[in-house]
Amino acid sequence: MAPSYMDVETQSYTENMKKYFQDNSRTKDFVGHSAKVHSVAWNCTGRYLASGSFDKTVSIFNLDKDRLLRESNMKGHTDSVDQLCWHPSHPDLLVTASGDKTIRVWDARANGKCMEVVSTRGENINICWSPDGQTIAVGNKEDLITFVDTKTFRTKAEEQFKFEVNEISWNNTNDLFFLTNGHGCINILSYPDLKLIHTLNAHPANCICIKFDPKGRYFATGSADALVSLWDLEELVCLRTFSRLDWPVRQLGFSYDGQMLASASEDLFIDIAMVDTGERIAEVHCLAPTFTVAWHPNKYLLAFACDDKDKHDRDAGTVRLFGISNSSS
């Protein structure tokens, strides 16, 4: 039987990307903080990369070709900044979650000015912005998720869960809300009424992270069992698993075209695989476990941060960028 057009197209893309990352396999380091970086994220245009750190600050970098130039270091939180995310369509608005029981909204245009401070009922560990930009969801260590209206910056709903809640996310169409939990499950709630629709038994161990592909076809989950699972978003069935890792999977990221999936873990490499086949495209070597990754929204550049140390054996505040041309200076 002759190969289908899709098979030929996928094979061609795979070979092209393998060659691309052979020629663009360098990683550059950029100092952004005085302590470990917990979260990195690109804004919607790819001009800015933001990072949040254990040092209680947020840094914003400007991408200049293959370099990250730090534009501002924003202070205000009184505890570790554990996660951050940009507004889905406004390129200058950023929200951060901290253990200081607040979330903060920042404006990159105003030299990192804090626009809003919203008090919450616990130490915050995860956060996401709805695709329509109207709501921010924040989860805390007590497994309470608070939904904040971005017009008034007041709480409009709260959901308390009786199990460990890990990563949270809306789907791309804003009508479902997903969370991963400590029992290895994915809970799917209707939105905005927050009624439980499905509970997917995704993994035999703690289900840690979840990401949606930008094309709206799939979502991927990562687990303490070292497996990454790819799910069909419409049918809610597992299509395949990625099993090259040996340690818990901490963070996932789809490339902007939805064709590649980066899996970061406690292994000393980041696995980059073809979504449709699971075949390895590239391997990004790391010095320590990796807890955050983010693909650029229109380039094959991967930002990440590791749990590594500096030469004095202190937590390093380094942001890394993979996908740099081997011929660049």
Short mmCIF file of C-alpha atoms in Angstrom, two decimals, residues 48-299:
data_model
loop_
_atom_site.label_atom_id
_atom_site.label_comp_id
_atom_site.label_asym_id
_atom_site.label_seq_id
_atom_site.Cartn_x
_atom_site.Cartn_y
_atom_site.Cartn_z
CA TYR A 48 8.93 39.42 25.41
CA LEU A 49 9.86 36.53 27.65
CA ALA A 50 8.95 36.75 31.33
CA SER A 51 10.44 34.75 34.19
CA GLY A 52 9.39 34.36 37.81
CA SER A 53 11.77 33.35 40.56
CA PHE A 54 12.26 32.18 44.11
CA ASP A 55 13.92 35.59 44.64
CA LYS A 56 10.37 37.13 44.68
CA THR A 57 10.89 39.07 41.44
CA VAL A 58 9.70 38.95 37.83
CA SER A 59 12.00 39.71 34.92
CA ILE A 60 10.98 40.71 31.40
CA PHE A 61 13.39 40.07 28.55
CA ASN A 62 13.24 41.50 25.04
CA LEU A 63 14.15 39.02 22.28
CA ASP A 64 16.81 40.51 19.99
CA LYS A 65 17.59 37.95 17.25
CA ASP A 66 19.05 35.12 19.34
CA ARG A 67 19.64 37.09 22.55
CA LEU A 68 17.47 37.91 25.53
CA LEU A 69 17.99 41.47 26.80
CA ARG A 70 16.55 42.10 30.25
CA GLU A 71 14.32 45.16 30.18
CA SER A 72 12.96 45.19 33.71
CA ASN A 73 13.03 43.39 37.02
CA MET A 74 9.72 43.83 38.80
CA LYS A 75 9.47 43.79 42.58
CA GLY A 76 6.46 43.69 44.84
CA HIS A 77 5.81 40.10 45.81
CA THR A 78 6.95 39.17 49.30
CA ASP A 79 7.36 35.46 48.61
CA SER A 80 8.44 33.19 45.77
CA VAL A 81 6.88 33.77 42.32
CA ASP A 82 5.83 30.24 41.43
CA GLN A 83 4.03 30.68 38.12
CA LEU A 84 3.16 33.38 35.58
CA CYS A 85 1.30 33.78 32.32
CA TRP A 86 0.64 36.50 29.76
CA HIS A 87 -2.72 37.78 28.57
CA PRO A 88 -3.70 35.62 25.56
CA SER A 89 -4.00 38.56 23.15
CA HIS A 90 -2.71 41.71 24.89
CA PRO A 91 1.09 41.66 24.46
CA ASP A 92 1.89 43.81 27.49
CA LEU A 93 -0.19 42.33 30.33
CA LEU A 94 1.23 39.67 32.62
CA VAL A 95 -0.11 37.96 35.75
CA THR A 96 1.95 36.28 38.47
CA ALA A 97 1.08 33.86 41.29
CA SER A 98 3.02 33.89 44.55
CA GLY A 99 3.19 32.20 47.89
CA ASP A 100 2.48 35.61 49.48
CA LYS A 101 -1.29 35.02 48.98
CA THR A 102 -1.60 37.50 46.15
CA ILE A 103 -1.66 37.59 42.39
CA ARG A 104 -0.29 40.63 40.59
CA VAL A 105 -0.99 42.02 37.14
CA TRP A 106 1.89 43.88 35.48
CA ASP A 107 2.20 46.14 32.44
CA ALA A 108 5.37 45.66 30.39
CA ARG A 109 4.96 49.13 28.84
CA ALA A 110 5.30 50.90 32.18
CA ASN A 111 8.75 49.56 33.08
CA GLY A 112 7.12 46.68 34.88
CA LYS A 113 4.51 48.68 36.77
CA CYS A 114 2.16 46.61 38.91
CA MET A 115 -1.39 47.45 37.83
CA GLU A 116 -3.38 45.33 40.27
CA VAL A 117 -2.83 43.32 43.45
CA VAL A 118 -5.49 40.72 44.21
CA SER A 119 -5.47 39.05 47.63
CA THR A 120 -6.28 35.34 47.72
CA ARG A 121 -7.03 32.85 50.48
CA GLY A 122 -3.86 30.77 50.27
CA GLU A 123 -0.32 30.35 49.01
CA ASN A 124 -0.65 30.35 45.23
CA ILE A 125 1.17 27.79 43.10
CA ASN A 126 -0.49 27.82 39.66
CA ILE A 127 -2.25 30.29 37.41
CA CYS A 128 -3.77 30.60 33.94
CA TRP A 129 -5.55 33.22 31.85
CA SER A 130 -8.74 32.31 29.98
CA PRO A 131 -8.49 32.41 26.16
CA ASP A 132 -11.03 35.26 26.00
CA GLY A 133 -8.93 37.29 28.46
CA GLN A 134 -11.85 37.87 30.85
CA THR A 135 -10.87 35.57 33.71
CA ILE A 136 -7.79 34.53 35.64
CA ALA A 137 -7.80 31.22 37.52
CA VAL A 138 -5.38 30.71 40.39
CA GLY A 139 -4.82 27.58 42.47
CA ASN A 140 -3.29 27.41 45.93
CA LYS A 141 -1.62 24.81 48.14
CA GLU A 142 -4.97 23.98 49.79
CA ASP A 143 -6.42 22.89 46.40
CA LEU A 144 -8.73 25.88 46.16
CA ILE A 145 -9.14 27.43 42.71
CA THR A 146 -10.22 31.06 42.58
CA PHE A 147 -11.61 32.67 39.42
CA VAL A 148 -10.94 36.40 39.15
CA ASP A 149 -12.83 38.77 36.82
CA THR A 150 -10.25 40.83 34.90
CA LYS A 151 -12.57 43.84 34.56
CA THR A 152 -13.13 44.30 38.27
CA PHE A 153 -10.29 42.13 39.65
CA ARG A 154 -12.72 40.62 42.09
CA THR A 155 -13.40 36.97 42.78
CA LYS A 156 -16.37 35.66 40.81
CA ALA A 157 -16.18 31.96 41.75
CA GLU A 158 -14.27 29.53 43.95
CA GLU A 159 -13.98 25.75 43.77
CA GLN A 160 -12.56 23.71 46.66
CA PHE A 161 -11.31 20.23 45.78
CA LYS A 162 -10.74 17.29 48.12
CA PHE A 163 -7.72 16.00 46.24
CA GLU A 164 -4.34 17.35 45.15
CA VAL A 165 -4.79 19.79 42.27
CA ASN A 166 -1.75 20.30 40.06
CA GLU A 167 -1.85 22.24 36.77
CA ILE A 168 -5.00 24.02 35.60
CA SER A 169 -6.05 25.22 32.14
CA TRP A 170 -8.93 26.18 29.94
CA ASN A 171 -9.29 24.53 26.56
CA ASN A 172 -8.70 26.77 23.53
CA THR A 173 -12.41 27.47 23.02
CA ASN A 174 -12.97 28.65 26.60
CA ASP A 175 -15.91 26.34 27.34
CA LEU A 176 -14.11 23.65 29.38
CA PHE A 177 -11.79 23.85 32.36
CA PHE A 178 -9.21 21.12 32.95
CA LEU A 179 -7.13 20.19 35.97
CA THR A 180 -4.67 17.40 36.69
CA ASN A 181 -4.74 15.70 40.08
CA GLY A 182 -2.74 13.59 42.49
CA HIS A 183 -4.72 10.45 41.71
CA GLY A 184 -3.47 10.38 38.12
CA CYS A 185 -6.72 11.77 36.74
CA ILE A 186 -7.78 14.67 34.53
CA ASN A 187 -10.92 16.42 35.73
CA ILE A 188 -12.91 18.24 33.05
CA LEU A 189 -15.39 20.89 34.16
CA SER A 190 -17.89 22.80 32.08
CA TYR A 191 -17.26 26.52 31.98
CA PRO A 192 -18.50 28.91 33.27
CA ASP A 193 -20.82 26.79 35.48
CA LEU A 194 -17.95 24.54 36.68
CA LYS A 195 -19.86 21.26 36.67
CA LEU A 196 -17.86 18.04 36.46
CA ILE A 197 -18.30 16.48 33.01
CA HIS A 198 -15.58 13.84 32.82
CA THR A 199 -12.87 12.29 34.94
CA LEU A 200 -10.21 10.65 32.79
CA ASN A 201 -7.98 8.01 34.36
CA ALA A 202 -4.87 9.24 32.61
CA HIS A 203 -1.96 7.78 34.59
CA PRO A 204 -1.32 5.26 37.38
CA ALA A 205 0.65 7.93 39.27
CA ASN A 206 0.29 11.63 40.08
CA CYS A 207 -0.77 13.57 36.97
CA ILE A 208 1.35 16.70 37.13
CA CYS A 209 1.02 18.89 34.04
CA ILE A 210 -1.23 19.56 31.05
CA LYS A 211 -0.87 21.56 27.82
CA PHE A 212 -3.15 22.18 24.82
CA ASP A 213 -1.85 22.27 21.30
CA PRO A 214 -2.34 25.65 19.57
CA LYS A 215 -4.38 24.08 16.77
CA GLY A 216 -7.01 22.76 19.18
CA ARG A 217 -6.64 19.10 18.25
CA TYR A 218 -4.88 17.60 21.23
CA PHE A 219 -3.81 18.02 24.80
CA ALA A 220 -0.88 16.34 26.51
CA THR A 221 -0.40 15.32 30.13
CA GLY A 222 2.75 14.46 32.08
CA SER A 223 2.96 12.27 35.14
CA ALA A 224 5.14 11.05 37.99
CA ASP A 225 5.21 7.71 36.13
CA ALA A 226 7.62 9.39 33.64
CA LEU A 227 5.09 9.05 30.80
CA VAL A 228 3.63 11.74 28.57
CA SER A 229 0.17 11.00 27.15
CA LEU A 230 -1.33 12.61 24.05
CA TRP A 231 -5.12 12.94 24.00
CA ASP A 232 -7.63 13.64 21.26
CA LEU A 233 -9.52 16.68 22.54
CA GLU A 234 -12.79 15.88 20.77
CA GLU A 235 -12.97 12.15 21.50
CA LEU A 236 -11.15 12.30 24.88
CA VAL A 237 -9.14 9.19 24.04
CA CYS A 238 -5.42 8.63 24.52
CA LEU A 239 -3.72 8.45 21.13
CA ARG A 240 -0.18 7.56 22.23
CA THR A 241 2.35 7.81 25.01
CA PHE A 242 5.91 9.10 24.97
CA SER A 243 8.19 6.99 27.14
CA ARG A 244 11.79 8.14 26.72
CA LEU A 245 11.96 9.78 30.14
CA ASP A 246 12.87 7.99 33.37
CA TRP A 247 11.79 10.58 35.96
CA PRO A 248 8.59 12.54 36.72
CA VAL A 249 7.43 14.84 33.91
CA ARG A 250 7.22 18.41 35.20
CA GLN A 251 6.27 20.57 32.21
CA LEU A 252 5.16 20.28 28.59
CA GLY A 253 5.06 22.61 25.60
CA PHE A 254 3.74 22.43 22.04
CA SER A 255 5.58 24.23 19.26
CA TYR A 256 3.65 27.08 17.64
CA ASP A 257 2.64 24.90 14.66
CA GLY A 258 1.40 22.13 16.95
CA GLN A 259 3.76 19.61 15.37
CA MET A 260 6.31 19.12 18.16
CA LEU A 261 6.02 18.46 21.89
CA ALA A 262 8.74 19.31 24.40
CA SER A 263 8.72 17.28 27.62
CA ALA A 264 10.71 18.51 30.61
CA SER A 265 11.37 16.34 33.63
CA GLU A 266 13.81 15.46 36.35
CA ASP A 267 15.94 13.79 33.66
CA LEU A 268 18.95 15.76 32.48
CA PHE A 269 17.48 16.43 29.05
CA ILE A 270 14.34 17.83 27.44
CA ASP A 271 12.77 15.50 24.90
CA ILE A 272 11.40 17.08 21.70
CA ALA A 273 9.16 14.71 19.77
CA MET A 274 6.86 14.64 16.76
CA VAL A 275 3.28 14.86 17.99
CA ASP A 276 1.82 12.63 15.27
CA THR A 277 4.35 9.80 15.51
CA GLY A 278 6.20 10.17 18.82
CA GLU A 279 9.53 10.11 16.98
CA ARG A 280 12.35 12.06 18.60
CA ILE A 281 13.30 15.29 16.84
CA ALA A 282 15.93 16.59 19.23
CA GLU A 283 17.26 16.30 22.76
CA VAL A 284 18.16 19.37 24.81
CA HIS A 285 20.83 18.58 27.38
CA CYS A 286 20.40 20.12 30.82
CA LEU A 287 22.57 20.42 33.91
CA ALA A 288 19.73 19.72 36.34
CA PRO A 289 16.01 18.85 36.45
CA THR A 290 13.84 21.18 34.37
CA PHE A 291 10.56 22.51 35.74
CA THR A 292 9.48 25.05 33.13
CA VAL A 293 9.58 25.25 29.31
CA ALA A 294 7.98 27.59 26.78
CA TRP A 295 8.06 27.56 22.96
CA HIS A 296 8.22 30.89 21.16
CA PRO A 297 4.84 31.70 19.50
CA ASN A 298 6.26 31.91 15.95
CA LYS A 299 9.84 30.57 16.02
#
